[in-house]
CSV table of C-alpha atoms (C1' of nucleotides) in Angstrom, one decimal:
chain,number,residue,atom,x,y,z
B,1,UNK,CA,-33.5,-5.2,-7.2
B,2,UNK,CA,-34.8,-9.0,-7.1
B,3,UNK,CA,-38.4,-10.3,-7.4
B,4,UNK,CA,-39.6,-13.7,-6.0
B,5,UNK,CA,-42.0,-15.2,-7.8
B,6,UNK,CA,-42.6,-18.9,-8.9
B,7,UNK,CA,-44.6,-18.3,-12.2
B,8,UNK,CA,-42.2,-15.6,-13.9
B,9,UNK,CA,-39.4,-16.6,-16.7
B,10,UNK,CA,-37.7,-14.4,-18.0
B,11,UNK,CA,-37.5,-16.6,-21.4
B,12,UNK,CA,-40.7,-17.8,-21.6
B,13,UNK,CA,-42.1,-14.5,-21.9
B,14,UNK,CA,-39.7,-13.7,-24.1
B,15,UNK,CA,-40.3,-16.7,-26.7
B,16,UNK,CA,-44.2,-16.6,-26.3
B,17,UNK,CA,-45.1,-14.3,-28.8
B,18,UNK,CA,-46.5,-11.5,-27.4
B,19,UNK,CA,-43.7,-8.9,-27.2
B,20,UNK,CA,-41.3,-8.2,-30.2
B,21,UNK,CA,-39.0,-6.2,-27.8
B,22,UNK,CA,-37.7,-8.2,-25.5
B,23,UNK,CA,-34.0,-9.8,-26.6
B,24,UNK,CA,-31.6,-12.5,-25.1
B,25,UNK,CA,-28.8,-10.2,-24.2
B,26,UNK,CA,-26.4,-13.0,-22.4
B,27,UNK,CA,-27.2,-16.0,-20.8
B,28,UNK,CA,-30.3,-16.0,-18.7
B,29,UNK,CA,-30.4,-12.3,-19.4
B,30,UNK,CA,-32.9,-10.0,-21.6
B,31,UNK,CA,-32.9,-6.3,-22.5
B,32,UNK,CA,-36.2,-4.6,-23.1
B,33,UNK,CA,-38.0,-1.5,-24.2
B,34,UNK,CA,-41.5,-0.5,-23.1
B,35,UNK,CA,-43.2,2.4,-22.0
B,36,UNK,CA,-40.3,4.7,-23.3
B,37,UNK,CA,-37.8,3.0,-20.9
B,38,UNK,CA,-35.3,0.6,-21.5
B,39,UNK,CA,-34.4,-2.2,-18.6
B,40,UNK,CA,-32.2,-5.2,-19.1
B,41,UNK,CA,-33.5,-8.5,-16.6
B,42,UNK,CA,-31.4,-11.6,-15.4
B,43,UNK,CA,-33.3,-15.1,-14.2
B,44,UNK,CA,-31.4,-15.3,-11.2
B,45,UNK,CA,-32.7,-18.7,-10.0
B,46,UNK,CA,-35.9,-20.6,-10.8
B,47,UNK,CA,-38.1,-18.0,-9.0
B,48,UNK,CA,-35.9,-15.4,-8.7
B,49,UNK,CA,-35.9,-12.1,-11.1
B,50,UNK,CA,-33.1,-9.4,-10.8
B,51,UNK,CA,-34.2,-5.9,-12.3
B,52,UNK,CA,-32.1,-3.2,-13.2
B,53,UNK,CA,-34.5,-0.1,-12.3
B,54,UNK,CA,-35.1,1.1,-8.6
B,55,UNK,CA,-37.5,-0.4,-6.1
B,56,UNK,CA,-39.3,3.0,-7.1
B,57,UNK,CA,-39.5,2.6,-11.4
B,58,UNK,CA,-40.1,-1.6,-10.6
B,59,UNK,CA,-43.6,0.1,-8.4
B,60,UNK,CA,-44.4,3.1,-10.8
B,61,UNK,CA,-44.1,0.5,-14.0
B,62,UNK,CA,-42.5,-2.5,-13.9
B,63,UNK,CA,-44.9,-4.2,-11.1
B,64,UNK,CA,-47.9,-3.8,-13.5
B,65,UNK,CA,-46.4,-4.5,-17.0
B,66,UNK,CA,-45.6,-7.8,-15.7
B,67,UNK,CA,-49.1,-8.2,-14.3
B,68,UNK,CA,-47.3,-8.9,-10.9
B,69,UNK,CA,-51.2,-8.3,-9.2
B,70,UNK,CA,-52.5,-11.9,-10.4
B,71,UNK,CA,-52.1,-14.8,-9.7
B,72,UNK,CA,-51.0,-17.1,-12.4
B,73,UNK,CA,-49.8,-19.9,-10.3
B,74,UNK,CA,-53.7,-21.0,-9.4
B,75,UNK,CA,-54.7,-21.4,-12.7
B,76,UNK,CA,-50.9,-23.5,-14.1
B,77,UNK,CA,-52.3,-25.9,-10.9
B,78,UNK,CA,-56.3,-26.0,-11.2
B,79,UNK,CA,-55.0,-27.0,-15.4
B,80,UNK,CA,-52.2,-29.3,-14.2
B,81,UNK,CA,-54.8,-31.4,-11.9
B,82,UNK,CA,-57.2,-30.6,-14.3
B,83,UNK,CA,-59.1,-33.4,-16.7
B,84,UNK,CA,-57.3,-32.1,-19.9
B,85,UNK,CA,-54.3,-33.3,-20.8
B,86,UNK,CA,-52.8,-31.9,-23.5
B,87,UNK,CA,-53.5,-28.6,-21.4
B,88,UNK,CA,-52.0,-30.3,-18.4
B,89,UNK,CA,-48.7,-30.6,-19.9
B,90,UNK,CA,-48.8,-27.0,-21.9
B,91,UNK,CA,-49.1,-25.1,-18.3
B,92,UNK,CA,-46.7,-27.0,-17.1
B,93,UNK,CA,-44.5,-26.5,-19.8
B,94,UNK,CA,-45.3,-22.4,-20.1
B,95,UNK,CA,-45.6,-22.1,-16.3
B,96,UNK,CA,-43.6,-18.7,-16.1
B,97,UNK,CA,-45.9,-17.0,-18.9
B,98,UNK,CA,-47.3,-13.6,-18.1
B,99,UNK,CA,-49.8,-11.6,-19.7
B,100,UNK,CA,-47.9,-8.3,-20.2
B,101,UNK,CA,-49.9,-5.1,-19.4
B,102,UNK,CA,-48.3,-3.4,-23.2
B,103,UNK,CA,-49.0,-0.6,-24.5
B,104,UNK,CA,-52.2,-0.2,-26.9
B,105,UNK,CA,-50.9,1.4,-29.8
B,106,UNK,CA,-47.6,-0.7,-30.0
B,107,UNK,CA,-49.7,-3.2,-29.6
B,108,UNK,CA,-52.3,-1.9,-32.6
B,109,UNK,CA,-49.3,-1.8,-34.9
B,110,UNK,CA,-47.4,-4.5,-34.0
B,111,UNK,CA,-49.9,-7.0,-34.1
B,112,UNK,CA,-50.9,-5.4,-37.7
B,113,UNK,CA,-47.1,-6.1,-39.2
B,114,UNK,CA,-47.4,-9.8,-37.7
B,115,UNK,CA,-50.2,-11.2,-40.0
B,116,UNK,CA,-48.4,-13.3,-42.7
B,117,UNK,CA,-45.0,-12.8,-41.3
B,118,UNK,CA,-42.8,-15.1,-38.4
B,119,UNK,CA,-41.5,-13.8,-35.0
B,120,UNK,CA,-38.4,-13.1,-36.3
B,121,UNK,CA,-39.2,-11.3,-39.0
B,122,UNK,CA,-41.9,-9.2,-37.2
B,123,UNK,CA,-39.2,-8.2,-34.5
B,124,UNK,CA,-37.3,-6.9,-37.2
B,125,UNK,CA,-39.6,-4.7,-38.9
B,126,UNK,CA,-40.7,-3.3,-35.4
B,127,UNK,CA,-37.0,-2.5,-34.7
B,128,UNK,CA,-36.6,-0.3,-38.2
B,129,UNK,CA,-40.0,1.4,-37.4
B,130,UNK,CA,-38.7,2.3,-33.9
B,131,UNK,CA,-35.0,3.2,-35.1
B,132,UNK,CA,-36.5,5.5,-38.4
B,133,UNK,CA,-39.6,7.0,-36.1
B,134,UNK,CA,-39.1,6.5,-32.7
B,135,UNK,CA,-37.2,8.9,-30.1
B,136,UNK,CA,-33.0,7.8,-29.5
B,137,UNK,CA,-32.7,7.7,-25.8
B,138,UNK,CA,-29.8,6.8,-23.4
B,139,UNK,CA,-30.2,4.5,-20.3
B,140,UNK,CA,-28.3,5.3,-17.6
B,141,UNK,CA,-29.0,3.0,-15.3
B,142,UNK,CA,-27.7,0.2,-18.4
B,143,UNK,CA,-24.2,1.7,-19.1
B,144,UNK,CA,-25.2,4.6,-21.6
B,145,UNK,CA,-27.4,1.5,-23.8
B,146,UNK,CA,-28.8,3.8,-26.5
B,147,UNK,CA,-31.8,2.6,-27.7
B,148,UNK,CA,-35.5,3.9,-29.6
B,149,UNK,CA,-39.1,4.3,-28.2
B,150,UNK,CA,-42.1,3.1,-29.5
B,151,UNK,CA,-43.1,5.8,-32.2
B,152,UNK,CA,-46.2,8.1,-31.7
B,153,UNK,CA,-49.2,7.5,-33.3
B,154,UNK,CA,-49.0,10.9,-34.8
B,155,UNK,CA,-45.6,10.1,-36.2
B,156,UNK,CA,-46.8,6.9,-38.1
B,157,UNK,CA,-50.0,8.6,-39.3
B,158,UNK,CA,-48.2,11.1,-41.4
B,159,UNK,CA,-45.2,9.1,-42.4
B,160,UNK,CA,-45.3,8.3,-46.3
B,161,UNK,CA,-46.0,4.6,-48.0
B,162,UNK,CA,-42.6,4.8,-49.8
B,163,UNK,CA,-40.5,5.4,-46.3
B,164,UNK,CA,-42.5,2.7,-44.8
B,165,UNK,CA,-41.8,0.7,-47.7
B,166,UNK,CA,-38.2,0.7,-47.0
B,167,UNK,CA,-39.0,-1.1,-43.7
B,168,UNK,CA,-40.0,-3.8,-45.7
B,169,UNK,CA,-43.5,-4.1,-44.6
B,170,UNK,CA,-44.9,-5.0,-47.6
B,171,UNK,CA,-48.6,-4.5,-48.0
B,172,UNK,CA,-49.0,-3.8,-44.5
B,173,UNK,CA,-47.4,-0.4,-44.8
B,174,UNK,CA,-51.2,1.2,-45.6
B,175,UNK,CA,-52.5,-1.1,-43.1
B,176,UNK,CA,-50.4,0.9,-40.3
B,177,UNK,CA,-50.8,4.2,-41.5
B,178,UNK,CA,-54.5,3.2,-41.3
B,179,UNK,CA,-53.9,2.4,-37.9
B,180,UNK,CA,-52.3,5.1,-36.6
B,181,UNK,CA,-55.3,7.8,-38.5
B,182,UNK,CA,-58.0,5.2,-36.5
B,183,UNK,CA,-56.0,7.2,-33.5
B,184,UNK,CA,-55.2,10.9,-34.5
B,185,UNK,CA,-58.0,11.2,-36.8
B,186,UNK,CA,-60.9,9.6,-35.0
B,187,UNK,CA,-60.2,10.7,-32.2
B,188,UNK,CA,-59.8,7.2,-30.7
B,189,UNK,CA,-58.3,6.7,-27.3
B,190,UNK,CA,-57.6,3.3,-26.5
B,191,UNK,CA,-57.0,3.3,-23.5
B,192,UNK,CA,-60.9,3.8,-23.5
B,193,UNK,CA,-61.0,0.9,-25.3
B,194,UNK,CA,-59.3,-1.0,-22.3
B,195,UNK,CA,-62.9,0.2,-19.8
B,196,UNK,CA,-65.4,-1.4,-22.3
B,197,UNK,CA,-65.6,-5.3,-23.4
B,198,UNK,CA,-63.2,-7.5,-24.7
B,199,UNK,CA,-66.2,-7.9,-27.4
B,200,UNK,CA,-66.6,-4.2,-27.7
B,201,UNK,CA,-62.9,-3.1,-28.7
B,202,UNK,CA,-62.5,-6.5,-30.9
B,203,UNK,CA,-65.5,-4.7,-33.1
B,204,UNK,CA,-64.0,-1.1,-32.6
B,205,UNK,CA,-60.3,-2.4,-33.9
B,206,UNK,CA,-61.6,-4.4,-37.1
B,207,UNK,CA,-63.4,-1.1,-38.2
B,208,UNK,CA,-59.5,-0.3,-39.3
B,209,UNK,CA,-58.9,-1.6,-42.4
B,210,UNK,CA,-55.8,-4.3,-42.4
B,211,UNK,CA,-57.4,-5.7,-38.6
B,212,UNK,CA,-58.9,-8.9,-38.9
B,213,UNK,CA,-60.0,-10.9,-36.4
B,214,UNK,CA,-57.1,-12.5,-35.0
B,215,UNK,CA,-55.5,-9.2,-34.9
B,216,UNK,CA,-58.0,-7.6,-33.4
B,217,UNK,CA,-58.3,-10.2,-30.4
B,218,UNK,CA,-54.0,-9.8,-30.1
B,219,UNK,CA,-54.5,-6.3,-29.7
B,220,UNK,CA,-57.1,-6.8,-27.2
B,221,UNK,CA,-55.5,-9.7,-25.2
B,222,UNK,CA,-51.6,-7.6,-25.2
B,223,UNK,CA,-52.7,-4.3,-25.4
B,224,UNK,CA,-56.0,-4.1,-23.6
B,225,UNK,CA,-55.5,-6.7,-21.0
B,226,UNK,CA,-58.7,-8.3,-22.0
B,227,UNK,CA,-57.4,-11.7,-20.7
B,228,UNK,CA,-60.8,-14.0,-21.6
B,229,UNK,CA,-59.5,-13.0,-25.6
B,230,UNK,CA,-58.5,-16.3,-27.4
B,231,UNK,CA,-56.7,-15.6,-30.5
B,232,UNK,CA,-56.4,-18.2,-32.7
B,233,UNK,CA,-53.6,-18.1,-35.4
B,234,UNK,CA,-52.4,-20.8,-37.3
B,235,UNK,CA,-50.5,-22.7,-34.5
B,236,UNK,CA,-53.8,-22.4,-32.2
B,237,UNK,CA,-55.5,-23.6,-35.3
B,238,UNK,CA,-53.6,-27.0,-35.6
B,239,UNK,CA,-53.7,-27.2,-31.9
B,240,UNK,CA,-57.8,-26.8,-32.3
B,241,UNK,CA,-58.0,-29.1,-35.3
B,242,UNK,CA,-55.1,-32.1,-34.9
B,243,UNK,CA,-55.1,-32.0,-30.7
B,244,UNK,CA,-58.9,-31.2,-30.1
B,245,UNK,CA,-60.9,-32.1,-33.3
B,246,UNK,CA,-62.8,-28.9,-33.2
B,247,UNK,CA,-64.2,-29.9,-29.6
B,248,UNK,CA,-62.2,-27.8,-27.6
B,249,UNK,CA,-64.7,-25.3,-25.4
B,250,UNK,CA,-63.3,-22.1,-24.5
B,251,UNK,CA,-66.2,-21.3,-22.4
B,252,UNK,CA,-64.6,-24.2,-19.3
B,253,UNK,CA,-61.9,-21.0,-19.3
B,254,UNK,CA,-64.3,-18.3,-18.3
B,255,UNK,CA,-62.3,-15.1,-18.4
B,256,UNK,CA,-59.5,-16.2,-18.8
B,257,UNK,CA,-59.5,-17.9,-22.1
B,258,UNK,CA,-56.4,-15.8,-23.0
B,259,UNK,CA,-54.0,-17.3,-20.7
B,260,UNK,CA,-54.7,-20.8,-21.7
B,261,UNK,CA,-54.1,-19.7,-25.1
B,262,UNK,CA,-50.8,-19.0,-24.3
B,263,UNK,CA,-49.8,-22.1,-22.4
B,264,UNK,CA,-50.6,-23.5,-26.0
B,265,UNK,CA,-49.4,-21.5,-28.3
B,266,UNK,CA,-45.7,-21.4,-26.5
B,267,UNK,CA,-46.3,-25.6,-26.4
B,268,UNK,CA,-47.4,-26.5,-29.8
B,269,UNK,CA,-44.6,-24.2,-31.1
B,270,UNK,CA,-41.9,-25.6,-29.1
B,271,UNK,CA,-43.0,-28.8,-29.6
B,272,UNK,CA,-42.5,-28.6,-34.0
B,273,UNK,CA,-38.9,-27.0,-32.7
I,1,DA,C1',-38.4,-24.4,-57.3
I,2,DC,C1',-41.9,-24.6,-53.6
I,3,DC,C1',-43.9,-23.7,-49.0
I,4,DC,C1',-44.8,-21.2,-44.9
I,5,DA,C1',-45.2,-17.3,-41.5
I,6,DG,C1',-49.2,-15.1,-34.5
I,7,DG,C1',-53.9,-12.9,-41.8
I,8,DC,C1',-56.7,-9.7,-44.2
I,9,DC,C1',-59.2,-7.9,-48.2
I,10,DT,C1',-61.9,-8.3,-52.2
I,11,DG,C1',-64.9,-10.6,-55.3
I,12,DG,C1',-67.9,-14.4,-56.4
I,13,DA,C1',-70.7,-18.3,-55.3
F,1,DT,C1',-72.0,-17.3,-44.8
F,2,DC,C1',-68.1,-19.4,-46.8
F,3,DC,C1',-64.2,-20.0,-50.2
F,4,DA,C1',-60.2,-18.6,-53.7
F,5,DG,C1',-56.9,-15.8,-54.9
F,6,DG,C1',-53.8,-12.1,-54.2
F,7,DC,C1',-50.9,-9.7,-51.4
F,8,DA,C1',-44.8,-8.2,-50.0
F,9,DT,C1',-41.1,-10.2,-47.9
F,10,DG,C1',-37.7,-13.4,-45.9
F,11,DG,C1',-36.3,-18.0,-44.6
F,12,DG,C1',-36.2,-23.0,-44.8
DNA sequence: ACCCAGGCCTGGA
DNA sequence: TCCAGGCATGGG
């Protein structure tokens, strides 16, 4: 099935930073696992998205994780015509970004595995975890594809440091096992976590120990679709310091903040590319 | 050989 | 509150 929509590319999303699962599989075409399903995507045209699932699976899970309900293509305008320029030219730029609605504990450990680490190297550690802990399925809508889920928290919370070690996660490897205890032991849902404030899950995530701030407001923004999260890694940093000075407001974003984030963080990074 | 990567923790001013 | 050093690992 094919989706019109003029704010939605396929490899914008994929190079922005906020999923580790979704891979260039041909030209203009991207394989992906989420939710425990795996769907393979083709940009069609400029505005047009081909799917791989039914018009059923695309309504039941596809329609959401792509955030499909809002409407990005206000905000890439009001910033293009807006008085900032360096934030003119990054929506412009990122204009097919979406905030993916992911899932909270992939998100919890994924974004723990990122600190210190690049993109590429972060994808691959998530692929070991998946392959070593996760469940092999088969897609039969993709040819027989064979690929791994997400593990369960329970999974990750008893697996042993010298396993995870393999995975070369280096120090992170208690950080994750942490993690995944904050969920099986405490009793944490996130999902709850999703129903209070983006201000209220940021302090509820950094009571784990290996979640720092920036993590915490990943997790929130990816996982929690707390969209007015601004996460500010090193490239946001140098964006904040060389670009802005250290005058840059987040408040002119109001609730939203995390979107704008975005637009920079996929500029700045193509930009030193 | 050095430096960096979607950082965090600990210890000491 | 803020800073320094350490931390595993891979790639440039």
């Amino acid at each position: 099935m094919v989706i019109v929509s003029e704010n939605f590319n396929l490899q914008q999303i994929a190079d922005s930073g906020q999923c580790f699962r979704m891979n260039e599989i041909g030209k203009d075409r991207y394989g992906l696992v989420a939710y425990g399903r795996y769907i393979e995507l083709e940009q069609v045209d400029y505005d047009k998205i081909w799917f791989s699932c039914s018009e059923d699976e695309y309504q039941a899970i596809w329609k959401s994780y792509f955030d499909m309900d809002y409407d990005y293509n206000s905000i890439v305008q009001s910033l293009k015509n807006g008085e900032d320029e360096f934030l003119a030219k990054a929506a412009a730029y990122g204009s097919g970004i979406r905030i993916l609605r992911q899932e909270p504990f992939e998100m919890l450990i994924s974004f723990i595995i990122s600190q210190n680490k690049n993109i590429p190297s972060i994808k691959k550690c998530i692929e070991g975890l998946c392959t070593k802990y996760g469940e092999k399925r088969i897609s039969q809508d993709c040819g027989g594809k064979e690929y791994y889920t997400f593990p369960a928290a329970e999974v990750l919370a008893s697996a042993n440091k010298e396993d995870l070690r393999e995975l070369k996660l280096g120090y992170r490897d208690q950080y994750v096992i942490n993690g995944a205890k904050f969920v099986t032991e405490g009793q944490n849902d996130l999902n709850k976590l999703k129903d209070c404030s983006h201000e209220e899950a940021v302090s509820a995530l950094r009571t784990i120990t290996g979640v720092g701030l920036k993590v915490a407001n990943c997790i929130s923004l990816f996982g929690l679709h707390h969209i007015e999260a601004f996460p500010v890694d090193v490239w946001i940093k140098k964006v904040l310091d060389e670009v802005y000075e250290g005058r840059f407001d987040v408040n002119l974003y109001p609730g939203y903040a995390g979107i704008v984030q975005q637009y920079m963080f996929y500029y700045i990074r193509n930009l030193n590319m």
